[in-house]
Amino acid sequence: MPYVVAVLAVLVSLILVVPAAAVEVRVVPKAPRQGDTVLVFVAGTKGAQNVEGSLGAQHLAFFPYGAELAALAGVDLETKPGKVPWRIGLVDGGGVPRKAAGTITVKTGGFPVERLTLPGGMVNLDPEAERRAANEAVRMRALYDTVTPERLWRGPFTQPVASRKPGGGFGSRRIINGQPRMPHSGIDYSADRGTPVVASNRGRVALLGEFFFAGRLVALDHGLGLYTLYFHLDGVAVTEGQMVERGETVGTVGTTGRSTGPHLHFAAQLGRARVNPPDLYTIPVRD
Ligand SMILES: [Zn+2]
């Protein structure tokens, strides 16, 4: 029966080349604004290994999410509007390398611009302060580049302080005496001096500092490249390296550093991307 054997051989080879389940990727939202947080979901990854990927220059760090995997990525508030590529690579349960790629379209954040004219002495730093601020910025960048390989946060993120009115000011930019300043990369909550400031989620106290602009600060590492920052504190209630739970007091509202009155400046970083912190409060969580 050579004919039957040949047909069987063809059938067997057809079965062998049928691809395993495709890698299904969903990026939410597909058209984020500057400063938005993006969730990348990967399905069909049962038994997969070495799942990795990127969004723009940002490395994606995946964590289990129900039957899928998910990663958080940030669209920095100064990302140029337009297309940003993403790609995912993994080795499936059968040992076959698989890939997926696509793009998202970043829209403008529509942040307000405020033009001010002030006496030069009020806005220009003396060289020593300039050097200090530059060194502190380098320290913060080094922190954001440090990725703890496990996810430390659990459940929803919460607003870290009770405030009189909704926080605001994310992304706003000041042009002082014709010179553009750094955009405001956090959200300001107005509250009385001494009001408790709590951890927005579980994490490790990665840095305590007394910085020129930020004043007394706490930086929490939530793992997988996500940090939250608490600036202008009056007092600090934690020590470096300590684990804190969501809702645990990390300090009190103050007006230290460059600040015009008691308030909490709350910021969030995903790698080097500065993102709008309240976006974290609405991440659909599975734990
Ligand atoms: Zn602020």
XYZ file of C-alpha atoms and ligand atoms in Angstrom:
288
model
C 0.000 0.000 0.000
C 2.619 2.623 -0.873
C -0.097 5.114 -1.857
C -1.757 5.008 1.588
C 1.633 5.346 3.274
C 2.377 8.416 1.149
C -0.979 10.004 2.031
C -0.389 9.266 5.729
C 3.064 10.790 5.497
C 1.622 13.959 3.963
C -1.084 14.115 6.654
C 1.456 13.670 9.452
C 3.685 16.397 8.023
C 0.684 18.721 7.740
C -0.153 18.148 11.407
C 3.461 18.808 12.371
C 3.600 22.185 10.645
C 0.272 23.445 12.060
C 1.368 26.416 14.183
C 0.704 26.511 17.918
C -1.761 29.092 19.231
C -0.823 32.542 17.976
C 0.450 35.189 20.359
C -2.468 37.522 20.984
C -1.503 41.007 22.112
C -3.833 43.780 23.261
C -2.518 47.255 24.005
C -4.935 49.408 26.038
C -5.506 52.216 25.172
C -4.399 52.015 21.532
C -4.266 55.794 21.240
C -2.971 57.016 24.621
C -2.257 60.638 25.410
C 1.080 61.965 26.587
C 1.505 60.967 30.248
C -0.889 58.003 30.049
C -0.227 54.545 31.441
C -0.611 51.733 28.911
C -1.404 48.094 29.674
C -0.039 45.419 27.361
C -1.832 42.061 27.624
C -0.458 38.883 26.070
C -2.770 35.853 25.735
C -2.083 32.325 24.518
C 1.082 32.117 26.570
C 0.425 28.827 28.380
C 3.771 27.159 28.918
C 5.585 30.067 27.253
C 9.035 31.120 28.364
C 11.282 34.149 27.960
C 8.357 36.507 27.364
C 9.856 39.909 26.660
C 8.996 43.008 24.735
C 9.251 46.746 24.363
C 7.123 49.816 23.775
C 9.237 52.518 22.181
C 12.524 52.444 24.092
C 10.828 51.015 27.168
C 11.417 47.418 28.202
C 8.189 45.588 29.143
C 8.199 43.571 32.367
C 5.358 41.028 32.412
C 3.445 39.615 35.352
C 0.688 36.950 35.491
C -2.760 38.444 34.913
C -5.516 35.827 35.130
C -4.811 33.385 32.291
C -2.789 36.075 30.488
C 0.318 38.115 31.084
C 0.294 41.889 31.489
C 2.869 44.671 31.573
C 2.556 48.345 32.465
C 4.224 50.885 30.212
C 4.375 54.637 30.450
C 4.006 57.239 27.742
C 6.284 60.005 28.974
C 4.491 63.342 29.151
C 6.922 64.789 26.586
C 6.709 61.893 24.084
C 6.326 63.346 20.598
C 2.758 62.704 19.397
C 2.662 60.075 16.638
C 3.286 56.373 16.189
C 5.301 54.383 18.734
C 6.176 50.753 17.913
C 5.790 47.812 20.262
C 7.034 44.248 19.918
C 6.693 41.040 21.902
C 8.829 37.913 21.719
C 8.477 34.597 23.484
C 9.262 30.902 23.219
C 6.005 28.946 23.222
C 5.251 25.731 25.123
C 6.534 23.697 22.154
C 9.885 25.505 22.183
C 9.050 27.563 19.072
C 10.038 31.257 19.081
C 7.087 33.566 18.372
C 6.810 37.265 17.774
C 4.186 39.967 17.490
C 4.563 43.664 16.690
C 2.446 46.738 16.139
C 2.176 50.423 16.892
C 0.233 52.741 19.161
C -0.556 56.335 18.290
C 0.296 58.873 20.967
C -1.981 61.910 21.105
C -1.162 65.249 22.656
C -1.939 65.646 26.357
C -3.262 69.166 25.764
C -1.413 70.414 28.838
C -1.800 74.073 29.789
C 1.062 76.510 29.222
C 1.524 79.450 31.563
C 3.727 82.409 30.593
C 5.194 84.442 33.430
C 7.571 87.359 33.707
C 9.491 87.413 36.983
C 12.574 89.285 38.259
C 15.669 87.306 37.207
C 16.866 86.861 40.804
C 13.742 84.841 41.580
C 14.168 82.310 38.803
C 17.877 81.882 38.107
C 19.646 79.455 40.438
C 23.088 80.274 41.788
C 25.764 77.917 40.391
C 25.941 75.848 43.556
C 22.176 75.263 43.657
C 22.288 74.493 39.935
C 24.975 71.840 40.503
C 23.094 70.358 43.435
C 19.823 70.139 41.485
C 21.635 68.528 38.535
C 23.253 65.903 40.807
C 19.902 65.130 42.387
C 18.310 64.691 38.966
C 21.067 62.185 38.084
C 20.343 60.246 41.297
C 16.634 60.087 40.472
C 17.322 58.867 36.922
C 19.625 56.148 38.285
C 16.782 55.080 40.579
C 14.246 54.911 37.705
C 16.698 52.804 35.702
C 16.817 50.249 38.529
C 14.201 47.597 37.818
C 13.279 45.242 40.647
C 12.410 42.016 38.791
C 9.315 41.178 40.869
C 6.003 42.959 41.202
C 5.615 44.274 44.753
C 2.283 46.107 44.342
C -1.011 44.308 44.914
C -4.562 45.460 44.264
C -5.595 49.018 43.440
C -3.427 52.109 43.932
C -4.975 54.778 46.154
C -4.710 58.543 46.456
C -1.954 59.033 49.038
C -3.466 61.969 50.911
C -6.897 63.323 51.855
C -7.103 66.649 50.039
C -9.584 69.533 50.090
C -10.035 69.450 46.311
C -9.040 67.135 43.462
C -5.343 67.195 42.704
C -4.131 68.874 39.543
C -1.357 70.398 37.531
C 0.031 67.306 35.777
C 1.882 68.225 32.580
C 1.450 71.978 32.945
C 4.389 73.941 31.692
C 5.684 77.331 32.682
C 7.536 79.623 30.359
C 9.340 82.083 32.610
C 10.897 85.149 30.996
C 10.626 83.392 27.636
C 12.437 80.237 28.816
C 10.503 76.936 28.921
C 10.836 75.183 32.271
C 10.520 71.482 33.014
C 6.871 70.434 32.776
C 5.162 69.696 36.067
C 5.578 65.926 36.255
C 3.295 65.127 39.168
C -0.036 66.054 40.656
C -0.419 68.520 43.542
C -2.831 67.780 46.359
C -3.450 70.681 48.683
C -3.631 69.694 52.345
C -2.636 71.137 55.716
C 0.856 70.733 57.039
C 1.043 67.535 59.103
C -1.668 65.657 57.181
C -0.599 61.990 56.901
C 0.754 60.857 53.530
C 0.292 57.146 52.865
C 1.800 54.645 50.446
C -0.336 54.461 47.309
C 0.390 50.741 47.140
C 2.706 48.108 48.531
C 6.371 48.711 47.856
C 9.871 49.157 49.192
C 11.228 52.506 50.396
C 13.887 52.984 47.729
C 15.082 56.490 48.578
C 14.740 59.154 51.246
C 16.185 62.557 50.458
C 16.339 66.291 51.107
C 16.431 67.663 47.581
C 16.643 71.205 46.294
C 13.373 71.163 44.343
C 11.560 68.185 45.894
C 12.438 68.970 49.499
C 12.045 66.065 51.901
C 11.034 63.105 49.756
C 10.119 59.443 49.815
C 10.428 57.245 46.712
C 8.654 53.867 46.734
C 9.702 51.022 44.452
C 6.657 48.939 43.446
C 8.709 46.546 41.325
C 8.920 45.961 37.548
C 10.133 49.550 37.021
C 7.246 51.380 38.712
C 8.012 54.077 41.300
C 5.800 56.541 43.195
C 7.200 59.747 44.680
C 6.091 61.910 47.586
C 7.636 65.423 47.676
C 7.815 68.480 49.980
C 7.156 66.347 53.080
C 7.355 67.859 56.534
C 8.208 64.597 58.260
C 9.189 61.114 57.126
C 7.939 58.002 58.945
C 9.863 55.249 57.141
C 13.437 54.104 56.646
C 15.248 53.160 53.435
C 14.811 49.524 52.446
C 11.630 49.095 54.507
C 8.606 47.361 52.930
C 5.357 49.305 53.277
C 1.781 48.229 52.627
C -0.820 50.284 50.774
C -2.249 52.881 53.182
C 0.722 52.810 55.541
C 1.920 56.291 56.570
C 5.219 57.268 54.936
C 5.320 60.891 56.131
C 3.362 64.119 56.553
C 2.447 66.991 54.228
C 4.846 69.925 54.327
C 6.308 72.671 52.199
C 10.000 71.745 52.071
C 12.117 72.395 48.965
C 10.798 74.626 46.184
C 7.228 75.010 47.357
C 4.936 77.953 47.978
C 2.708 76.339 50.615
C 1.801 73.011 52.215
C 0.817 70.424 49.614
C 1.763 66.928 48.479
C 3.422 66.624 45.078
C 2.705 63.024 44.067
C 4.429 61.592 40.997
C 4.704 58.226 39.249
C 7.473 56.864 37.022
C 7.459 53.826 34.773
C 11.123 53.560 33.947
C 12.019 57.023 32.717
C 8.449 57.791 31.652
C 6.687 60.408 33.779
C 3.029 59.396 33.954
C -0.139 60.913 35.375
C -0.415 59.309 38.853
C -4.258 59.106 39.055
C -4.142 56.720 36.077
C -2.761 54.178 38.533
C -5.957 54.355 40.630
C -7.992 52.875 37.769
C -5.724 50.031 36.605
C -8.022 46.992 36.317
C -6.430 44.686 38.856
C -6.743 40.931 39.276
C -5.547 40.675 42.856
Zn 4.036 69.761 42.236
